[in-house]
mmCIF file of C-alpha atoms in Angstrom:
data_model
loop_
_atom_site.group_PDB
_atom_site.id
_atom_site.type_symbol
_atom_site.label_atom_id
_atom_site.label_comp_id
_atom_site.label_asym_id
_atom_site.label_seq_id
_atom_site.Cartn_x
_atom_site.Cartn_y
_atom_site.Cartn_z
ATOM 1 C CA UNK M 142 -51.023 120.096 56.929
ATOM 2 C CA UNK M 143 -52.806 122.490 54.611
ATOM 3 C CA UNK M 144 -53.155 120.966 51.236
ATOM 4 C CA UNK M 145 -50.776 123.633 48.484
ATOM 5 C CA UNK M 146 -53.831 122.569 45.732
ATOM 6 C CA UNK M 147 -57.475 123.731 45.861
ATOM 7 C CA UNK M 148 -60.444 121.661 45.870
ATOM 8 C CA UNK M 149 -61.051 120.199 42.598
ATOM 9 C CA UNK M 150 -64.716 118.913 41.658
ATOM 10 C CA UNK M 151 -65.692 119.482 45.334
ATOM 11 C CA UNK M 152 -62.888 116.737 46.474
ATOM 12 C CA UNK M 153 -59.385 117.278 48.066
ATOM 13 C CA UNK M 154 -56.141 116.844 46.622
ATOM 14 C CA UNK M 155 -54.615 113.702 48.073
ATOM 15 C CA UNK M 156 -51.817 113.533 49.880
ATOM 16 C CA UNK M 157 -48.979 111.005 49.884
ATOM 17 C CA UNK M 158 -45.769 110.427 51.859
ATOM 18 C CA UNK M 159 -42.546 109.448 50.099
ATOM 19 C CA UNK M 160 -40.455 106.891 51.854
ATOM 20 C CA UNK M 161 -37.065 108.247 53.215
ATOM 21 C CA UNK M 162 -35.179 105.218 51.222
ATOM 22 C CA UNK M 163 -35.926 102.523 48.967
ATOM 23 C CA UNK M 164 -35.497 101.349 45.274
ATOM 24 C CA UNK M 165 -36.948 104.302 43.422
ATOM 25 C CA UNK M 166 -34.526 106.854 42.907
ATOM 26 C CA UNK M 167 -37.392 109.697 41.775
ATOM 27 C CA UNK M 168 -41.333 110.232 43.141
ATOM 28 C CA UNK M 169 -42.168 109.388 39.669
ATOM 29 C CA UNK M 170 -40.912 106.271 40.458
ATOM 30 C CA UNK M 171 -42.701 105.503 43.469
ATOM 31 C CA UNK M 172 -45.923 106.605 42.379
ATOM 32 C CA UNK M 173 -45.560 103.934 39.457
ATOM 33 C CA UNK M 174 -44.601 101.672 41.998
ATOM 34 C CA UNK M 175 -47.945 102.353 44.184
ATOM 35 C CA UNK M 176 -50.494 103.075 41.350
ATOM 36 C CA UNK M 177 -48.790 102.485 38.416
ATOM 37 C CA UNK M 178 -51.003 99.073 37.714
ATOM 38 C CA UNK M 179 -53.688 101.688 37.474
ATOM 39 C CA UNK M 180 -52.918 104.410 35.415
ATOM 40 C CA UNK M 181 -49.849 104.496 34.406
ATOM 41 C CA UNK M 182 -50.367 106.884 31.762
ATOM 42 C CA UNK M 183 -52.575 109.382 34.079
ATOM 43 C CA UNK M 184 -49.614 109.353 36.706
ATOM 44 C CA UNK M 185 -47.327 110.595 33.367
ATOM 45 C CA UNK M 186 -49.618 113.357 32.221
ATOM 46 C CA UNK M 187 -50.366 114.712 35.697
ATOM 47 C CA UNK M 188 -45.757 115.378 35.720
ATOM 48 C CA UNK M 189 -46.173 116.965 32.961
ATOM 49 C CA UNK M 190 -48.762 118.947 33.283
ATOM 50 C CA UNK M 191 -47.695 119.838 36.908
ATOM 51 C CA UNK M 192 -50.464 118.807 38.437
ATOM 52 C CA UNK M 193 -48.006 116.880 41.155
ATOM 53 C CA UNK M 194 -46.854 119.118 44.065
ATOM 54 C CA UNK M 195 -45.058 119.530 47.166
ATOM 55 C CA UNK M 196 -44.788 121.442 50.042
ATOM 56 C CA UNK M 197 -45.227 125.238 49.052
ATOM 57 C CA UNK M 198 -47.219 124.128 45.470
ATOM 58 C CA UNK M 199 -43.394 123.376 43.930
ATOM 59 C CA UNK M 200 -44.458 121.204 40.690
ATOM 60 C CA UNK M 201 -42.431 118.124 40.450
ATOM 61 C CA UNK M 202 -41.191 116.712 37.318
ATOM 62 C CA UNK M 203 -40.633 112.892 36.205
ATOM 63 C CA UNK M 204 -36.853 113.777 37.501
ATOM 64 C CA UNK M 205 -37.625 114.851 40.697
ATOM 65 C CA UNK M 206 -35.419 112.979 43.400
ATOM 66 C CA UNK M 207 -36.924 111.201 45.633
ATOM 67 C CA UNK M 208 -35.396 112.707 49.039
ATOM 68 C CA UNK M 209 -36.270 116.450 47.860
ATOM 69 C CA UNK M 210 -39.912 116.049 48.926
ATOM 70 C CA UNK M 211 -41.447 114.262 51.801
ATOM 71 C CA UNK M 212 -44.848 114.953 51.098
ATOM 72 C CA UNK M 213 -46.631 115.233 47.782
ATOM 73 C CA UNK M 214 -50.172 116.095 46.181
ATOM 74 C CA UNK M 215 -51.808 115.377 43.664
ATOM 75 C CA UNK M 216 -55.613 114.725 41.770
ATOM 76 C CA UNK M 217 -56.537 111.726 41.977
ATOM 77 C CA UNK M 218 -58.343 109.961 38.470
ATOM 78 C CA UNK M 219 -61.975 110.173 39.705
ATOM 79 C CA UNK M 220 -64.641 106.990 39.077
ATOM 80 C CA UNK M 221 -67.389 106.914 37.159
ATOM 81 C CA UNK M 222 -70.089 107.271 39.891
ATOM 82 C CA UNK M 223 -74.138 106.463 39.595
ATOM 83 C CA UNK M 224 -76.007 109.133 41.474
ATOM 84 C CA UNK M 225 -77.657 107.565 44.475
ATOM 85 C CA UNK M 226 -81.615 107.948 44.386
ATOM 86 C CA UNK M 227 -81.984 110.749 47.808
ATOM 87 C CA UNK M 228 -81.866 114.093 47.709
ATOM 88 C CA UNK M 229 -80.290 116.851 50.684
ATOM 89 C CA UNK M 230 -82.113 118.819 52.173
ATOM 90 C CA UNK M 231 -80.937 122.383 53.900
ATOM 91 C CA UNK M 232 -82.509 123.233 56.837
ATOM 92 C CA UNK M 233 -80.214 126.258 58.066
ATOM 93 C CA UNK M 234 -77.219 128.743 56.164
ATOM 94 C CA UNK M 235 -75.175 131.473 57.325
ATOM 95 C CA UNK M 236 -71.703 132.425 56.742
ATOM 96 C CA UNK M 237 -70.329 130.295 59.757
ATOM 97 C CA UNK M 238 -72.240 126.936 59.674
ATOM 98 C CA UNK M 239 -74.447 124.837 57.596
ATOM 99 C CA UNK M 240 -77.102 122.545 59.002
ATOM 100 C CA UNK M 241 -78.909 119.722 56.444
ATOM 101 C CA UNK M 242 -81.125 116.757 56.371
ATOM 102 C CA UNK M 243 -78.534 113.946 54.979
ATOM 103 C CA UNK M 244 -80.442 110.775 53.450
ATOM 104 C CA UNK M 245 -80.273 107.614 54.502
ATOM 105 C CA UNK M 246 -77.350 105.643 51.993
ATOM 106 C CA UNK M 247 -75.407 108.936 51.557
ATOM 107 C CA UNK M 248 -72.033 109.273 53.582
ATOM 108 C CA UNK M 249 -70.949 112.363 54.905
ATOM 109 C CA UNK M 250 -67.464 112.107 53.351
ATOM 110 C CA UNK M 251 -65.632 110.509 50.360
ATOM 111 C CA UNK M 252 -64.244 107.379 50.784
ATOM 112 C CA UNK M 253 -64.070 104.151 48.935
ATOM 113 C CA UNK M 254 -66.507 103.682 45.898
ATOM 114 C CA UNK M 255 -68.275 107.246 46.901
ATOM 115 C CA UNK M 256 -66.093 110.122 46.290
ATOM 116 C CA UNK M 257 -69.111 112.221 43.987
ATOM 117 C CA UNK M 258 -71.923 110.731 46.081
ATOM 118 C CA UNK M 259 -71.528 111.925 49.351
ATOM 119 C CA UNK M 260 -72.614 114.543 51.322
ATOM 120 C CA UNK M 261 -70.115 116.540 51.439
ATOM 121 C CA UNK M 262 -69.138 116.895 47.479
ATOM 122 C CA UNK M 263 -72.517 117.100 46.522
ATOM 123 C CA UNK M 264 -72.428 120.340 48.873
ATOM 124 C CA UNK M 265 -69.172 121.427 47.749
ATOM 125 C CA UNK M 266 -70.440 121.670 44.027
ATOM 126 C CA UNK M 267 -74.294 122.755 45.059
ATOM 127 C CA UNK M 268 -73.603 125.350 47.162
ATOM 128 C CA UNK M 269 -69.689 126.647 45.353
ATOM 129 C CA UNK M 270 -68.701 126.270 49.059
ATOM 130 C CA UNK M 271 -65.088 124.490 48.269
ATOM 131 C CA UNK M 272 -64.218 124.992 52.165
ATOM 132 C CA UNK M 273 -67.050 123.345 53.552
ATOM 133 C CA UNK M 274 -65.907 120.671 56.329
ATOM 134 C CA UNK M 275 -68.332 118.399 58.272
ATOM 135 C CA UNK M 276 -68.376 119.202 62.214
ATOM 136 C CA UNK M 277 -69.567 115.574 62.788
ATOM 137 C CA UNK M 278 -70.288 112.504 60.774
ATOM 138 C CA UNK M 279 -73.279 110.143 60.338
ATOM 139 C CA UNK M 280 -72.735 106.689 59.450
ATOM 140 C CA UNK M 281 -73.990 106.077 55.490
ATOM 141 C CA UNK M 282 -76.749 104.380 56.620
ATOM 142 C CA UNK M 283 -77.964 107.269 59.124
ATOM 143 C CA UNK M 284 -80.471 109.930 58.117
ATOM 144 C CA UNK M 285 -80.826 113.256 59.904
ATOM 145 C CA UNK M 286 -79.342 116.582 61.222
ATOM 146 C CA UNK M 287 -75.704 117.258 59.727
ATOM 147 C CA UNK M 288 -73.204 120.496 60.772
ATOM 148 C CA UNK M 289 -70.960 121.861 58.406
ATOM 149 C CA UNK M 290 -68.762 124.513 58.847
ATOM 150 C CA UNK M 291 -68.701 127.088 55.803
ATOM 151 C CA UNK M 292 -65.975 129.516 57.356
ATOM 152 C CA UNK M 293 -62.430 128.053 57.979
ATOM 153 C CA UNK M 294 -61.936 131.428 60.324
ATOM 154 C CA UNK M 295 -64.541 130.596 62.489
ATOM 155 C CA UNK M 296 -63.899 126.717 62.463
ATOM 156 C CA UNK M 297 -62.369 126.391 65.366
ATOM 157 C CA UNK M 298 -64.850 127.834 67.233
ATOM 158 C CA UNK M 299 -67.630 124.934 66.585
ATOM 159 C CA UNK M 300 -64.895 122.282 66.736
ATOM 160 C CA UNK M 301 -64.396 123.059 70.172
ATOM 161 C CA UNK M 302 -67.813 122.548 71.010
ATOM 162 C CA UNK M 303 -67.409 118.630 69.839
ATOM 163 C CA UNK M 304 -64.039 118.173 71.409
ATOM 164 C CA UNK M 305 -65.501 119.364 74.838
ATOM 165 C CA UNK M 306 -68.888 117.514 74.683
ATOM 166 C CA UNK M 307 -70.860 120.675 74.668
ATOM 167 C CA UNK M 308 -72.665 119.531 71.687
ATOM 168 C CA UNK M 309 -76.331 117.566 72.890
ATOM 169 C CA UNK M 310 -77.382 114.998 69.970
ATOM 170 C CA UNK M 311 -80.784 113.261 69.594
ATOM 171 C CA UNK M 312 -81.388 110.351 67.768
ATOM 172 C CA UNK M 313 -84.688 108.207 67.027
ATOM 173 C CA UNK M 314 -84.715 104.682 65.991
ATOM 174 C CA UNK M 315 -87.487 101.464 65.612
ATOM 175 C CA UNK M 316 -87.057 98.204 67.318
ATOM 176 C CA UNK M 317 -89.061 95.562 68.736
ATOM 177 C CA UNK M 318 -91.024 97.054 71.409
ATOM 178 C CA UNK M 319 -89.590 93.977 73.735
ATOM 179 C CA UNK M 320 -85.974 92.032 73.875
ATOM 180 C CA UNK M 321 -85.244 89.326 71.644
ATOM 181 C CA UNK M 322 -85.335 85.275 73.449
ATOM 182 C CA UNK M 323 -82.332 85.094 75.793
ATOM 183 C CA UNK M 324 -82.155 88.826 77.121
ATOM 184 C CA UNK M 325 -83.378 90.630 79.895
ATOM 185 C CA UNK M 326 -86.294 92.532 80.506
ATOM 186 C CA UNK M 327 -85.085 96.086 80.077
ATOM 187 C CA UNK M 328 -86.875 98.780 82.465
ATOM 188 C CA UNK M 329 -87.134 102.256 80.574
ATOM 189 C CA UNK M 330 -85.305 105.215 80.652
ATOM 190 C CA UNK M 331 -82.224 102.990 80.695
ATOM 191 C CA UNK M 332 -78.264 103.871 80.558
ATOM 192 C CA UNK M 333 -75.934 101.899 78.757
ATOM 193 C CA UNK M 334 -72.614 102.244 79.532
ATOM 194 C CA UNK M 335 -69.275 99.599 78.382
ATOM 195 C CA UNK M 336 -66.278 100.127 76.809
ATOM 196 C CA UNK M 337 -66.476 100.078 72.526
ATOM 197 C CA UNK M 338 -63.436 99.342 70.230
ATOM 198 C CA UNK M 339 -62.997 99.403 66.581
ATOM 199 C CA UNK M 340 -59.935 98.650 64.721
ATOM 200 C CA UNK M 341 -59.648 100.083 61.044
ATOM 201 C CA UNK M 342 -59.314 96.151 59.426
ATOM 202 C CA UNK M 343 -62.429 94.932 60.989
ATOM 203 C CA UNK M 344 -66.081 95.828 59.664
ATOM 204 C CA UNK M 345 -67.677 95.969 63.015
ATOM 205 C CA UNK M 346 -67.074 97.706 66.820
ATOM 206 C CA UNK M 347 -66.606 95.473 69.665
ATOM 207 C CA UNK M 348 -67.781 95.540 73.593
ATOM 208 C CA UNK M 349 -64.348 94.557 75.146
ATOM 209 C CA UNK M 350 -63.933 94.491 78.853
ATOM 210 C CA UNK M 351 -62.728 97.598 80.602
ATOM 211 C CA UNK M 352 -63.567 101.270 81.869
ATOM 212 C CA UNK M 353 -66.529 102.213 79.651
ATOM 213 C CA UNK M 354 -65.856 105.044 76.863
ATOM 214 C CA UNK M 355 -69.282 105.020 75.720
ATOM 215 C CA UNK M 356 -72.609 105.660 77.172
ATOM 216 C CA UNK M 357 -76.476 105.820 75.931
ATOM 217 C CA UNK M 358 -79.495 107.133 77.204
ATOM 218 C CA UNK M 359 -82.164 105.363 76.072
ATOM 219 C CA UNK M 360 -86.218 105.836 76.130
ATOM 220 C CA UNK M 361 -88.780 104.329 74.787
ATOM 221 C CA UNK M 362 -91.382 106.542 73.483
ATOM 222 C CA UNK M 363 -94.470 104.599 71.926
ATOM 223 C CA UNK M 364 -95.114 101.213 70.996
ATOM 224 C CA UNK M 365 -97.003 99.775 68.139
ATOM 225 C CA UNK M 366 -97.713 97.077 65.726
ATOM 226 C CA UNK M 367 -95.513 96.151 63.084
ATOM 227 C CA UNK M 368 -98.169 95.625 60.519
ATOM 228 C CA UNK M 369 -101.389 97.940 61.396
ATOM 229 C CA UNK M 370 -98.926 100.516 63.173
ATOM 230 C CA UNK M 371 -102.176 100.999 65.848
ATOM 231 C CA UNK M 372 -100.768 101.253 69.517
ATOM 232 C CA UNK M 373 -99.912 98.232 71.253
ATOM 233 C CA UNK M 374 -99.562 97.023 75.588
ATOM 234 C CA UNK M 375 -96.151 95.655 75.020
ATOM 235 C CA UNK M 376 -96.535 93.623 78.624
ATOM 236 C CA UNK M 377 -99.585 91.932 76.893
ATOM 237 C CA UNK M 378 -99.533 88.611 75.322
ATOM 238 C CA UNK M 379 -99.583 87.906 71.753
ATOM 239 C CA UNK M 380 -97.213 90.196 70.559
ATOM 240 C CA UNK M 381 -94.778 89.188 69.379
ATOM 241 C CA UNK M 382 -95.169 91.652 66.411
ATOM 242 C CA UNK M 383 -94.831 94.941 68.532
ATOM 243 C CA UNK M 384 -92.247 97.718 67.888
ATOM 244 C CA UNK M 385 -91.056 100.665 69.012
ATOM 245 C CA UNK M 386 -90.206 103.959 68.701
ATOM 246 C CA UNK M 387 -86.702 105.266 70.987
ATOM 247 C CA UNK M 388 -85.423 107.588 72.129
ATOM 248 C CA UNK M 389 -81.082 107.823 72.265
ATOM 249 C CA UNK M 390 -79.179 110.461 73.798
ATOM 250 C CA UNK M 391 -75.435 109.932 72.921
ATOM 251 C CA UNK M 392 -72.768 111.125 75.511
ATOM 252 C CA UNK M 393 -70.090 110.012 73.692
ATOM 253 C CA UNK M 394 -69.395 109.482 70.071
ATOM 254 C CA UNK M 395 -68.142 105.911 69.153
ATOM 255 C CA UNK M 396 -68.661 104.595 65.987
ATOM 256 C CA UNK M 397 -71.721 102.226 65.478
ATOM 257 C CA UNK M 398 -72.308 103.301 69.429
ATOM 258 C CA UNK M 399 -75.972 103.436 69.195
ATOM 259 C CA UNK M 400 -76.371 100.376 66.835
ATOM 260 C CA UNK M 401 -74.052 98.335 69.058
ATOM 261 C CA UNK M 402 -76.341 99.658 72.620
ATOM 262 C CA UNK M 403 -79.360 98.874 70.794
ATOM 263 C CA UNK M 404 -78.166 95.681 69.861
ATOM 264 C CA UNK M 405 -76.975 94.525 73.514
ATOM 265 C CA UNK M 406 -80.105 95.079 74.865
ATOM 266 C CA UNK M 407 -81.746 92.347 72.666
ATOM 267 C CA UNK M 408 -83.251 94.922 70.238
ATOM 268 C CA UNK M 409 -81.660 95.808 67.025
ATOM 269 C CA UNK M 410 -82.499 98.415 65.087
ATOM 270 C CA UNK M 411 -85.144 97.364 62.202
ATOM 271 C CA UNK M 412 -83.047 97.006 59.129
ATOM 272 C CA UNK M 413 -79.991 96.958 60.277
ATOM 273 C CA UNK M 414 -77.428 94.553 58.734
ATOM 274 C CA UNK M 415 -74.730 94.637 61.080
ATOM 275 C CA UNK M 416 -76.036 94.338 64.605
ATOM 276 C CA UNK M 417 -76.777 92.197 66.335
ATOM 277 C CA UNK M 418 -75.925 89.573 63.230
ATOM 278 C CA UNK M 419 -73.266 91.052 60.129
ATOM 279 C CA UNK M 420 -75.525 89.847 57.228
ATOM 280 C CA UNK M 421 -74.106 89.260 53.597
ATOM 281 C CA UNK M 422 -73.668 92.308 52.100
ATOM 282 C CA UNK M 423 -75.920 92.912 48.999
ATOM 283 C CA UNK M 424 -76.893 96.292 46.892
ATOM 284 C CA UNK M 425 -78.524 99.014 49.221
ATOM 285 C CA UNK M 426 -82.190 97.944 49.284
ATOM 286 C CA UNK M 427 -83.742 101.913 49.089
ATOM 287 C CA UNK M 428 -87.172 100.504 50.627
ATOM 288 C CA UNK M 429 -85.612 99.445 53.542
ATOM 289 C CA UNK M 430 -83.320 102.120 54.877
ATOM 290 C CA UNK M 431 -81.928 101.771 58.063
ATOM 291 C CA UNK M 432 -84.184 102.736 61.407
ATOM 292 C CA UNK M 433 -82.001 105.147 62.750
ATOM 293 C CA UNK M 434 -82.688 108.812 62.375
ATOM 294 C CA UNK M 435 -80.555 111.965 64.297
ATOM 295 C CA UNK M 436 -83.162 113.819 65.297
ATOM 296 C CA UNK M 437 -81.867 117.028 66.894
ATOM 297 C CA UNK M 438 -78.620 119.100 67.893
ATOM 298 C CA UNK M 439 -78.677 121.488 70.473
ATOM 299 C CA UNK M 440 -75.755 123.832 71.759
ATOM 300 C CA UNK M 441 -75.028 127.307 72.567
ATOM 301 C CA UNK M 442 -73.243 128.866 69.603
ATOM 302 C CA UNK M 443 -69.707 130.252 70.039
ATOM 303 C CA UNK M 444 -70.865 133.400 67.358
ATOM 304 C CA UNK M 445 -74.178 134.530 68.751
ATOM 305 C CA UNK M 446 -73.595 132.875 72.150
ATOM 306 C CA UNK M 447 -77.412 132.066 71.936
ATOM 307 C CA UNK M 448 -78.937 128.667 72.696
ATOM 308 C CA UNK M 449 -79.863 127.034 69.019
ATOM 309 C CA UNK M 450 -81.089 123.685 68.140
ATOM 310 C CA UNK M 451 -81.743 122.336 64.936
ATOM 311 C CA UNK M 452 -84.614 119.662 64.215
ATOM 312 C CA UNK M 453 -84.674 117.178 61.428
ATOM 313 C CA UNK M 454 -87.436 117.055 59.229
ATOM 314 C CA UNK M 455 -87.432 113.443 58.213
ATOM 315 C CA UNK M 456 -89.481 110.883 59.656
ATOM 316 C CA UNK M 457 -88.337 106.691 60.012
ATOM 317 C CA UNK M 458 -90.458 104.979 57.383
ATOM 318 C CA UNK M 459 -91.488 102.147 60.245
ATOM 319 C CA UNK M 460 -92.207 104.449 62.789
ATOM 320 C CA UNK M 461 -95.990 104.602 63.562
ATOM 321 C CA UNK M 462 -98.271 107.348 63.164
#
């Protein structure tokens, strides 16, 4: 449902759904109800200043009935944000798509205490682009290759690339060159395949029993030491210390999927504080950035109908060489 307010400040209008029944007899009163231990006094102004709409942009007043609307929208009272330390990069504009480098600690989207510091406001404002939409997302944590769509007309076009798998991702990431004490050896190229859940209320994705949903190619690519970064046998003894540089081809998109196949093969990624172990959180630590990088997109596009593919130009700060 098409929002009846513009983007304000490079962030939607939110939306919110009015009960069919209950103790408020006007949306005035229900919004004091849900956010009135807030701001009560922003919820006021915004009725008066009819900045509170429903379907069609009809402003609603502190009178408004309850039952006349089912869904509203409104601005909501935007926090005071410090500007994260990493910078975007473009790598690619037209008037269909945009392709950029996204920093590690930047998320593609607003949500929770970064509305202003994401990837995807930041752009909005940068660029004046107010109908930019991601095609994909990286987790916050992720660095690399992000697709935005600039052109709402020729949206659906890319989207259906995604929804049909035609879209080839590459990822890079550091581990130890060799699985941790009580797993297997693992014999590369490998596939990982198993079936991945995550439920909205819980931090982390699960391997649950069932058909698999998710699958991983995985290669490793070169192996060195952790502290001189000089190649390295991994076979050979005393070395304990060697990492490596992988390889991961997604062929499906679950969230945490790489960080949770990583993880079940008894090497998880360097500096990453949910898998294999969910460490305490603590304040982003901007020297250690998680090893995970997406490296490359490839796909024929639906405009052109040429072959493109788009190459990050970041590099993992543990990876040798």
């Amino acid at each position: 449902m098409q929002s009846p307010l513009p983007v304000r400040d490079g962030v939607n209008a939110t939306r919110l759904r009015l009960p069919d029944e209950g103790p408020w007899d006007t949306a005035m009163d229900y919004m004091m109800h849900r956010w009135g231990h807030i701001d009560p006094q922003g919820i006021l102004d915004r009725f008066d200043a009819g900045e509170i709409v429903g379907e069609g942009g009809v402003r609603l007043s502190r009178s408004t009935k309850l039952e006349d609307h089912t869904f509203i929208w409104y601005y909501r009272t935007l926090p005071s944000e410090t500007r994260l330390p990493v910078e975007i990069t473009i790598l690619h504009q037209d008037e269909h798509i945009l392709v950029v480098d996204k920093p590690h600690f930047l998320p593609t989207t607003p949500g929770g205490t970064y509305i202003q510091e994401s990837a995807l406001v930041r752009l909005r404002n940068q660029l004046n682009l107010p109908d930019l939409i991601p095609m994909h997302r990286l987790d916050r944590m992720t660095a690399g290759i992000l697709l935005l769509s600039t052109n709402p007309e020729t949206r659906g076009k890319y989207q259906v690339l995604f929804e049909k798998r035609q879209v080839q991702k590459e990822y890079e990431c550091v581990s130890a060159a060799t699985p941790a004490d009580g797993y297997p050896a693992v014999e590369f190229p490998t596939v990982v395949r198993n079936r991945m859940t995550k439920s909205r209320s819980y931090l982390l994705a699960e391997v649950i029993d069932g058909e698999p949903n998710a699958e991983t190619r995985i290669e490793r690519l070169t192996t060195f030491d952790a502290g001189t970064r000089r190649p390295v046998d991994p076979t050979s003894r005393g070395t304990a210390s060697a990492r490596a540089l992988y390889r991961l081809e997604p062929h499906t998109g679950k969230t945490h999927q790489l960080r949770v196949h990583m993880a079940s093969l008894g090497l998880g990624i360097v500096n990453d504080s949910f898998y294999p172990d969910l460490l305490d959180k603590a304040p982003d630590d901007y020297s250690k950035p998680l090893q995970l990088l997406a490296r490359g997109i490839t796909f024929v596009d639906p405009i052109t109908k040429q072959p493109v593919e788009y190459r990050s130009q970041l590099e993992l700060s543990e990876a040798h060489g």
